Coordinates of C-alpha atoms and ligand atoms in Angstrom, one line a residue:
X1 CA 0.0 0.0 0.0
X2 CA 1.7 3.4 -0.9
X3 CA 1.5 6.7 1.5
X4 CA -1.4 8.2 -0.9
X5 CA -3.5 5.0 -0.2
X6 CA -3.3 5.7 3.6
X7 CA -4.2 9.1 3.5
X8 CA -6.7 8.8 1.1
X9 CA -8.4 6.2 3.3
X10 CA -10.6 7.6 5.7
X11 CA -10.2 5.1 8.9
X12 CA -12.2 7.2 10.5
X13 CA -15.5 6.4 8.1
X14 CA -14.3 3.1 8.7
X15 CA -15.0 3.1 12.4
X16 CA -18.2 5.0 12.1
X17 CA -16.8 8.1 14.1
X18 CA -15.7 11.3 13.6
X19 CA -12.3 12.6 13.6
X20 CA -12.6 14.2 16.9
X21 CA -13.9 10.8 18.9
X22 CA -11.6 9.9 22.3
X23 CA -9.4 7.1 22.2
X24 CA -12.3 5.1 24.4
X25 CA -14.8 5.7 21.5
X26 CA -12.6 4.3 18.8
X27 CA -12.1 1.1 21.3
X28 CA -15.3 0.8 21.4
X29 CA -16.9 1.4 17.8
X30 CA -14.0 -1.1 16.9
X31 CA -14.9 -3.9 19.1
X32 CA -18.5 -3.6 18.5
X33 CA -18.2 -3.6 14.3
X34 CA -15.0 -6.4 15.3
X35 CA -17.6 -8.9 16.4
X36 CA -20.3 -7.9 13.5
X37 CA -18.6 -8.6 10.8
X38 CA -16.2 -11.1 12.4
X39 CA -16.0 -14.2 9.7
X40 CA -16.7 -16.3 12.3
X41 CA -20.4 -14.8 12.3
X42 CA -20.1 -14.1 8.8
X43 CA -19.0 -17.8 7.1
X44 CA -19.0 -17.1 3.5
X45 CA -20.0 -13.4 3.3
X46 CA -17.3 -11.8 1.4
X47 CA -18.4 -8.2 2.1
X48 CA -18.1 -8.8 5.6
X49 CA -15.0 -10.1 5.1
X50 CA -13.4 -7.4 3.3
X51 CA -15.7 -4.9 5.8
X52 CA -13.9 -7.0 8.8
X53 CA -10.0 -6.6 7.1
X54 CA -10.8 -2.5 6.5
X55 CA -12.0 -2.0 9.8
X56 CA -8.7 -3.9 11.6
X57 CA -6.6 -2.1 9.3
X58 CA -8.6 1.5 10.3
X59 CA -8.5 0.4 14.5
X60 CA -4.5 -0.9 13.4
X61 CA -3.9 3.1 12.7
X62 CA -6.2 4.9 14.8
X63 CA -6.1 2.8 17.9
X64 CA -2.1 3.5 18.8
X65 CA -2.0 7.3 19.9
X66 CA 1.3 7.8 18.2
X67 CA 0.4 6.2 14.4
X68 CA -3.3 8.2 15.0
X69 CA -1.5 11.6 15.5
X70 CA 0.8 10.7 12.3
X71 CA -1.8 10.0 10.6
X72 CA -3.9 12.9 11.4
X73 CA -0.9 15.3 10.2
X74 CA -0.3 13.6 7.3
X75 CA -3.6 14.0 6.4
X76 CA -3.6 17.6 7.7
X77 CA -0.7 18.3 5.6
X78 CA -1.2 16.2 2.1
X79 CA -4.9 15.5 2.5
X80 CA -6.4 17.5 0.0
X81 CA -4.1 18.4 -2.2
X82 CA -2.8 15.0 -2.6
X83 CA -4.4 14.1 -5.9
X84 CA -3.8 17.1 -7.5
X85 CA -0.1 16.7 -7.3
X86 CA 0.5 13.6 -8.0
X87 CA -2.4 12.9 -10.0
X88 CA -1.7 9.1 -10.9
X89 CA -0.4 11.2 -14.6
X90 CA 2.4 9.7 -14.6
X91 CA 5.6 11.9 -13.4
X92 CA 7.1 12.1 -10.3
X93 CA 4.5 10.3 -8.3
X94 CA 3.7 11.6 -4.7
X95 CA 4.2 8.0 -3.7
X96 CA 8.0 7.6 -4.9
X97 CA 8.7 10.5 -2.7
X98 CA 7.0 8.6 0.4
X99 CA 8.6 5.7 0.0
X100 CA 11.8 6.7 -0.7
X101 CA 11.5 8.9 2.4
X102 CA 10.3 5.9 4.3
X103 CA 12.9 3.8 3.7
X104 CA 15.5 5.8 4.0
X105 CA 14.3 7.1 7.5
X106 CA 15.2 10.5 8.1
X107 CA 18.3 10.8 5.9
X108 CA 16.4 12.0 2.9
X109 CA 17.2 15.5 2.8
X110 CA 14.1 18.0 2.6
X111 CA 11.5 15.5 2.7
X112 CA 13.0 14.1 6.0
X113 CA 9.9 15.1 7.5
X114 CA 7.6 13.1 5.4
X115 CA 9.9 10.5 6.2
X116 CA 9.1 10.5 9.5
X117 CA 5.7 10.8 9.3
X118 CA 5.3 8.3 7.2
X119 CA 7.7 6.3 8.7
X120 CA 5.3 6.2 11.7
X121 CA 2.9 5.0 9.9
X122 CA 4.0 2.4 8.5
X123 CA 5.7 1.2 11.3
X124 CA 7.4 3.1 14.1
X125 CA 10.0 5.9 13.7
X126 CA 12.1 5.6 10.3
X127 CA 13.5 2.6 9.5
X128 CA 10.0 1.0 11.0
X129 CA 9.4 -0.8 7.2
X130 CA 12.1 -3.1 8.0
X131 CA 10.3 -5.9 9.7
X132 CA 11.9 -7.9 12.4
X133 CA 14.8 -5.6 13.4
X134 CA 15.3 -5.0 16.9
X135 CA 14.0 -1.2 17.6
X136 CA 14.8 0.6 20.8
X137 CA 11.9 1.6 22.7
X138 CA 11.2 5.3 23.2
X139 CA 12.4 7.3 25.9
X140 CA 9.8 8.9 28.3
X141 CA 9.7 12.1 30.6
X142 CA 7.9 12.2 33.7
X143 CA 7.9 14.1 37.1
X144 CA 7.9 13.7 41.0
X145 CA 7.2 16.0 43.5
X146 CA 9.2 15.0 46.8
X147 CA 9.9 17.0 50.1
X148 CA 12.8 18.2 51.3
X149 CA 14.0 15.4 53.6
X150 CA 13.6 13.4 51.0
X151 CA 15.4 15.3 47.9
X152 CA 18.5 15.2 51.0
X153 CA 18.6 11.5 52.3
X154 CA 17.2 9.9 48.7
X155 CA 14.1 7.9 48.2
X156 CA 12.6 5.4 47.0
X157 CA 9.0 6.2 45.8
X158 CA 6.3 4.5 43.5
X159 CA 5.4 6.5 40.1
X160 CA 2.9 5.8 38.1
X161 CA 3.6 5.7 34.6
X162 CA 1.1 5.1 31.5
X163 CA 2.7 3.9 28.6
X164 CA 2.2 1.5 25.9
X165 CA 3.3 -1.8 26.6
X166 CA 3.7 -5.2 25.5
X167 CA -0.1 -6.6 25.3
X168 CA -0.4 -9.1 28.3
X169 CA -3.8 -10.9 26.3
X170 CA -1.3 -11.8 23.0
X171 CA 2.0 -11.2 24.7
X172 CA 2.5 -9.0 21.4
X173 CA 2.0 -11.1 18.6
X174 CA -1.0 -9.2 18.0
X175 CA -3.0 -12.6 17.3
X176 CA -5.7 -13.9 19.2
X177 CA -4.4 -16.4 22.0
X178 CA -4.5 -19.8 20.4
X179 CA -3.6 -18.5 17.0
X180 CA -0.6 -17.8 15.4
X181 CA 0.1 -14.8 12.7
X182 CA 1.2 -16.0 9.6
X183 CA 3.9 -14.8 7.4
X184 CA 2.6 -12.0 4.8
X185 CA 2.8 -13.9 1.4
X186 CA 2.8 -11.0 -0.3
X187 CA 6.5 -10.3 1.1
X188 CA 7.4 -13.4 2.2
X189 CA 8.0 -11.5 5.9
X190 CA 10.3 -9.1 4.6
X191 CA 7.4 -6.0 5.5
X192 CA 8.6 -4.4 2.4
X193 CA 8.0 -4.8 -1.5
X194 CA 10.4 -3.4 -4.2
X195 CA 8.8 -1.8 -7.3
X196 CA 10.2 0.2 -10.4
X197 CA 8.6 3.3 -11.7
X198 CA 10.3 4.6 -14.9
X199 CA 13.6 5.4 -13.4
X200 CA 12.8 5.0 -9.9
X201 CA 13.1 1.8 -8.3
X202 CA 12.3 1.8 -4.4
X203 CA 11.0 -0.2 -2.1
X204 CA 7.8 0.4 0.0
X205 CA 6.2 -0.5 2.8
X206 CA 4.3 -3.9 2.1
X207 CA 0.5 -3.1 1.3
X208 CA -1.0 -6.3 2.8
X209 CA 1.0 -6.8 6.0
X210 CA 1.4 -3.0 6.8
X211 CA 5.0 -3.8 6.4
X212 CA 5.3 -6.1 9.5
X213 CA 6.0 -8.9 7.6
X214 CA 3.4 -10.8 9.4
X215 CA -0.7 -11.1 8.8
X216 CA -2.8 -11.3 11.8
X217 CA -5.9 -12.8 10.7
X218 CA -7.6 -13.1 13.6
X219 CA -6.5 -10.1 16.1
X220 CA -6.3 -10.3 19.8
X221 CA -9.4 -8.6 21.1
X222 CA -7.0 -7.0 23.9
X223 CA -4.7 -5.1 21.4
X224 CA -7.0 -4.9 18.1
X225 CA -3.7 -6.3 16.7
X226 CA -0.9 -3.9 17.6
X227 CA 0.4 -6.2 20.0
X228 CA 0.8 -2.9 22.5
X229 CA -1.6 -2.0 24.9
X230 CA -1.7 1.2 26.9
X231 CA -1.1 -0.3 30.7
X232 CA -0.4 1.4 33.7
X233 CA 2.3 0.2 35.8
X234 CA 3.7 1.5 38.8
X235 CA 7.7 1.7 39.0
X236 CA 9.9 2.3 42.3
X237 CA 12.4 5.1 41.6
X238 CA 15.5 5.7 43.7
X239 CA 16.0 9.2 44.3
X240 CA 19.7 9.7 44.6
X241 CA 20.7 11.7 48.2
X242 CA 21.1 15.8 47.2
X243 CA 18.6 15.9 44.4
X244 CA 18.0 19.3 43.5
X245 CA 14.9 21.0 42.4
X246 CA 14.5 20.5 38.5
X247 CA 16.7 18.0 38.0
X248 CA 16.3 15.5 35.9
X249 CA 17.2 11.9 36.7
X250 CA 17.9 9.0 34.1
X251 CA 16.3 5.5 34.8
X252 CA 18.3 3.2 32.0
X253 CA 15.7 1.2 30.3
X254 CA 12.7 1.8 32.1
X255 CA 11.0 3.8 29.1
X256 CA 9.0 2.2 26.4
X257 CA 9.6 -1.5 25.7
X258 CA 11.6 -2.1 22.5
X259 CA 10.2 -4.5 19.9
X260 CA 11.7 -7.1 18.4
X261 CA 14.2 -8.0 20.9
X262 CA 15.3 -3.9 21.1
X263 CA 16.4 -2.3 24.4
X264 CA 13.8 -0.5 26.3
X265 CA 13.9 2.8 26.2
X266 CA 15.0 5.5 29.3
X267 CA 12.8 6.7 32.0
X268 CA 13.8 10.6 32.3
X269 CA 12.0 11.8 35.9
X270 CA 12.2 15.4 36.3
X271 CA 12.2 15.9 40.6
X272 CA 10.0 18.9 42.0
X273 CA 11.4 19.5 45.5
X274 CA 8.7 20.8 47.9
X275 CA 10.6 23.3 50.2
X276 CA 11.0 22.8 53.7
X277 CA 9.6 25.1 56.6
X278 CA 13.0 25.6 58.7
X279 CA 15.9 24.2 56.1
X280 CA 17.2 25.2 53.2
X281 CA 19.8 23.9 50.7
X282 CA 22.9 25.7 48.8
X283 CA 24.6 22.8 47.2
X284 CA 25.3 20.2 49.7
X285 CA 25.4 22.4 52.4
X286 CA 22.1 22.7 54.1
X287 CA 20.9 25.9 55.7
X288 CA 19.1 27.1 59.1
X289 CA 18.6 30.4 60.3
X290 CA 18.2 30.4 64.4
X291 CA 16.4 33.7 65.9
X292 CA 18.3 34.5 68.9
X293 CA 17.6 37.8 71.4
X294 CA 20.1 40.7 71.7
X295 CA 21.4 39.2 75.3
X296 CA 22.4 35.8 73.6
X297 CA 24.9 37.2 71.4
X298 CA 25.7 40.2 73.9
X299 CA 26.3 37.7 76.6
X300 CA 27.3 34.3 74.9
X301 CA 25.1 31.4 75.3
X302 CA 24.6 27.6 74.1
X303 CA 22.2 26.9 71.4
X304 CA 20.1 23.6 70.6
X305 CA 20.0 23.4 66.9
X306 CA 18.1 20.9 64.8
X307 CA 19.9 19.0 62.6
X308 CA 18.2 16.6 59.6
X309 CA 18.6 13.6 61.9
X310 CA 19.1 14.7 65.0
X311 CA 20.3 17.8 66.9
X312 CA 23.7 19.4 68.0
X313 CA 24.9 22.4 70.8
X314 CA 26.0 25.2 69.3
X315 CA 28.2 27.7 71.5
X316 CA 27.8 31.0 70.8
X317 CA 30.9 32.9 72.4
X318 CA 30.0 36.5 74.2
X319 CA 30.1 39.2 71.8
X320 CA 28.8 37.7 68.9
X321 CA 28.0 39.8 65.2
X322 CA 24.2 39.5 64.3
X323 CA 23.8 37.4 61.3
X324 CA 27.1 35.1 61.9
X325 CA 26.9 31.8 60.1
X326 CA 28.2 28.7 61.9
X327 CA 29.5 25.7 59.7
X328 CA 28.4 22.8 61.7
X329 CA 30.7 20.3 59.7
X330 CA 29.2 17.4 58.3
X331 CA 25.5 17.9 59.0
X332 CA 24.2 18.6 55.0
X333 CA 23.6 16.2 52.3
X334 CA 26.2 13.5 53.0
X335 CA 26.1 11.8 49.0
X336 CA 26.3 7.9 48.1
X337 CA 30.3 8.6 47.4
X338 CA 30.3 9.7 50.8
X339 CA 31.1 13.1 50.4
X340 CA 29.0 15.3 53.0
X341 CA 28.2 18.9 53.1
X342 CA 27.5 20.5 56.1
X343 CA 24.8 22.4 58.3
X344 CA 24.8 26.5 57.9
X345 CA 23.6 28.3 61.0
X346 CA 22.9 31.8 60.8
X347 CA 22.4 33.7 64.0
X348 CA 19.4 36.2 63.7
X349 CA 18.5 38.7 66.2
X350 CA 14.5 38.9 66.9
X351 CA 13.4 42.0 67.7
X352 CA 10.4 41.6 70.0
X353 CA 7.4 43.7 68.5
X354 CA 6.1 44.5 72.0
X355 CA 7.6 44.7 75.4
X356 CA 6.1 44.8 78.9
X357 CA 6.5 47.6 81.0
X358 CA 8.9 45.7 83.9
X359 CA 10.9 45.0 80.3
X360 CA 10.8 48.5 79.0
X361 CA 12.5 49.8 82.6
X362 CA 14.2 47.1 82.1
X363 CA 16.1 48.6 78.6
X364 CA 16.2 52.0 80.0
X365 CA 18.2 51.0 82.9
X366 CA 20.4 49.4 80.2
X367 CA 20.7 52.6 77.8
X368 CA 21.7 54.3 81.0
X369 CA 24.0 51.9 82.0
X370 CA 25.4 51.9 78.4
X371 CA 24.9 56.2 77.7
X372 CA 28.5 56.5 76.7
X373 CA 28.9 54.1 73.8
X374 CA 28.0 55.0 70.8
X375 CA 27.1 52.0 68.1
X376 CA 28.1 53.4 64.9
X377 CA 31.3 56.2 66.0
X378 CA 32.2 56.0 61.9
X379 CA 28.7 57.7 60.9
X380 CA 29.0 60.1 63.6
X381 CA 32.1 60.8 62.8
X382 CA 30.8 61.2 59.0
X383 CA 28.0 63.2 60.3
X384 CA 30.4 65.9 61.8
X385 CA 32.4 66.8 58.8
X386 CA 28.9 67.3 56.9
X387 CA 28.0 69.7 60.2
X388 CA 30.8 71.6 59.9
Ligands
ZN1 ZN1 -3.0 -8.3 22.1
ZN2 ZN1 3.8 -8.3 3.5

């Protein structure tokens, strides 16, 4: 079957609903004209026969997300116009250019994109028309929101992931259990066909085996003969100690299954980090700010600081700067290599908004006490030249 065949086919019309129908609808339609016109039910009736073979071939298109969006844009993009161009007038035929595309994969210069689209279509991604090699699956991106305990230590937490999958019902041959697909006379499994058109000789995607090389006859009900299902499975992902925010982690081969023996593809999770009330991180340091009163750094004191795990006594000497940072060593993100950062603590004084009257004397006493010092002698010095 060439590229003008596809997207001159309405699998939509085929299915009985419109272009705009949900995934669930297209199931459904499907099934329901799947067991009509099923020969089984139908012994002898031709029509129904060739009704049953359109309709598998429509579901084998618009029933896998991916080939349904290709398929869509290709028809988007060449629908229409296609007949005028090519025109079956002999001449550069639309269809040379599609298959060439197709079996070059994406290689073909300007029409790389056709390539690809087409590509998809006729099997997945580029070199799809060869049937039987092994493919890599596809890589997929997903994200996790973790706190901020967690994003330090590491975790291990379940994600829930919905991809397509090997189908459990046919375990992907695509046939109904207790049959057995059969290899595409047509192409004697190769999936693709070569043909000659005045100079041109290409090869294209087989017409009668969609250029897998293999006939289902009898599809698994599961599937509608992909062999992929959409399943959702639940993975446990290891969150590496010292994540940071955004980051993107790769899982090796826990993407999209290949086919035909291919590696699976990578699991990218990008890692929201859900800030934390008292902590904070820079790097693998991690960061606390302690508010302290005037008379604790004035007159020295101990402080009990929280660590991530635990706590520690921090001594603050007599004297002490607002807004000094202790390095408490050791106490940040310690890393799998066993590298550790440690615990920042900033001393912050807190100004009390109000004050009781016995605290008020209290403070006055004090500024008496303390009359002849002056806090900031460089301003006032400053101040004095301006004065003057
Ligand atoms: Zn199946
Ligand atoms: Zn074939």
């Amino acid at each position: 079957m060439s590229a003008r065949d596809w997207i001159d086919k309405d699998f939509y019309r085929e299915l009985g609903v419109s272009s705009s129908a949900t995934d669930a609808d297209i199931k459904k339609s499907y099934r329901k004209l799947a067991r009509e016109l099923h020969p089984d039910a139908n012994p002898g009736n031709a029509e129904a026969e060739t009704r049953f073979k359109a309709v598998s071939e429509a579901y084998g298109v618009l029933g896998d997300p991916e080939k349904r969006k290709q398929y869509d844009e290709a028809r988007r993009l060449f629908g229409s116009g296609l007949r005028g161009f090519g025109g079956g007038s002999g001449g550069f035929d639309v269809s040379d250019i599609f298959g060439n595309a197709g079996q070059q994969g994406a290689a073909g210069g300007g029409f790389s994109g056709l390539g690809d689209i087409l590509g998809g279509l006729f099997g997945r991604r580029g070199q799809g028309s060869a049937a039987g090699r092994p493919r890599r699956g596809a890589d997929v991106d997903t994200e996790v929101r973790i706190d901020f305990l967690e994003a330090v230590k590491g975790a291990t937490v379940p994600l829930r992931l919905s991809s397509p999958s090997t189908c459990g019902t046919c375990t992907g041959s695509g046939a109904r259990p207790g049959t057995t697909p059969r290899t595409c006379p047509t192409c004697n499994g190769a999936g693709l066909i070569n043909r000659s058109q005045g100079a041109f000789a290409f090869s294209e995607p087989c017409r009668d085996c969609r250029g897998t090389g293999r006939i289902v006859d009898d599809p698994c009900p599961e599937c509608g003969g992909d062999g992929v299902s959409t399943k959702s499975r639940t993975l446990t992902v290891r969150i590496p100690a010292g994540v940071e925010d955004d980051q993107k982690i790769r899982l090796a081969e826990q993407g999209e299954p290949g086919q035909n023996g291919g590696h699976a593809g990578d699991l990218y999770v990008r890692v929201h980090v859900t800030p934390h009330a008292v902590f904070g991180r820079s790097g693998n340091d991690v960061t606390i700010t302690v508010p302290v009163t005037f008379q604790e750094l004035a007159l020295g004191t101990t402080l009990t600081v929280p660590t991530l795990d635990g706590k520690v006594s921090l001594r603050v000497a007599a004297g002490t700067a607002n807004g000094r940072v202790f390095r408490v060593r050791g106490k940040g993100v310690v890393k799998r290599e066993g590298t550790a950062g440690d615990l920042l603590v900033t001393v912050q004084v807190a100004v009390p908004a109000k004050l009781s009257e016995q605290a008020q004397a209290a403070l006055a006493e004090y500024t008496k006490a303390t009359s002849g010092q002056d806090p900031r002698p460089e301003l006032t010095a400053l101040l004095q030249q301006r004065s003057d």
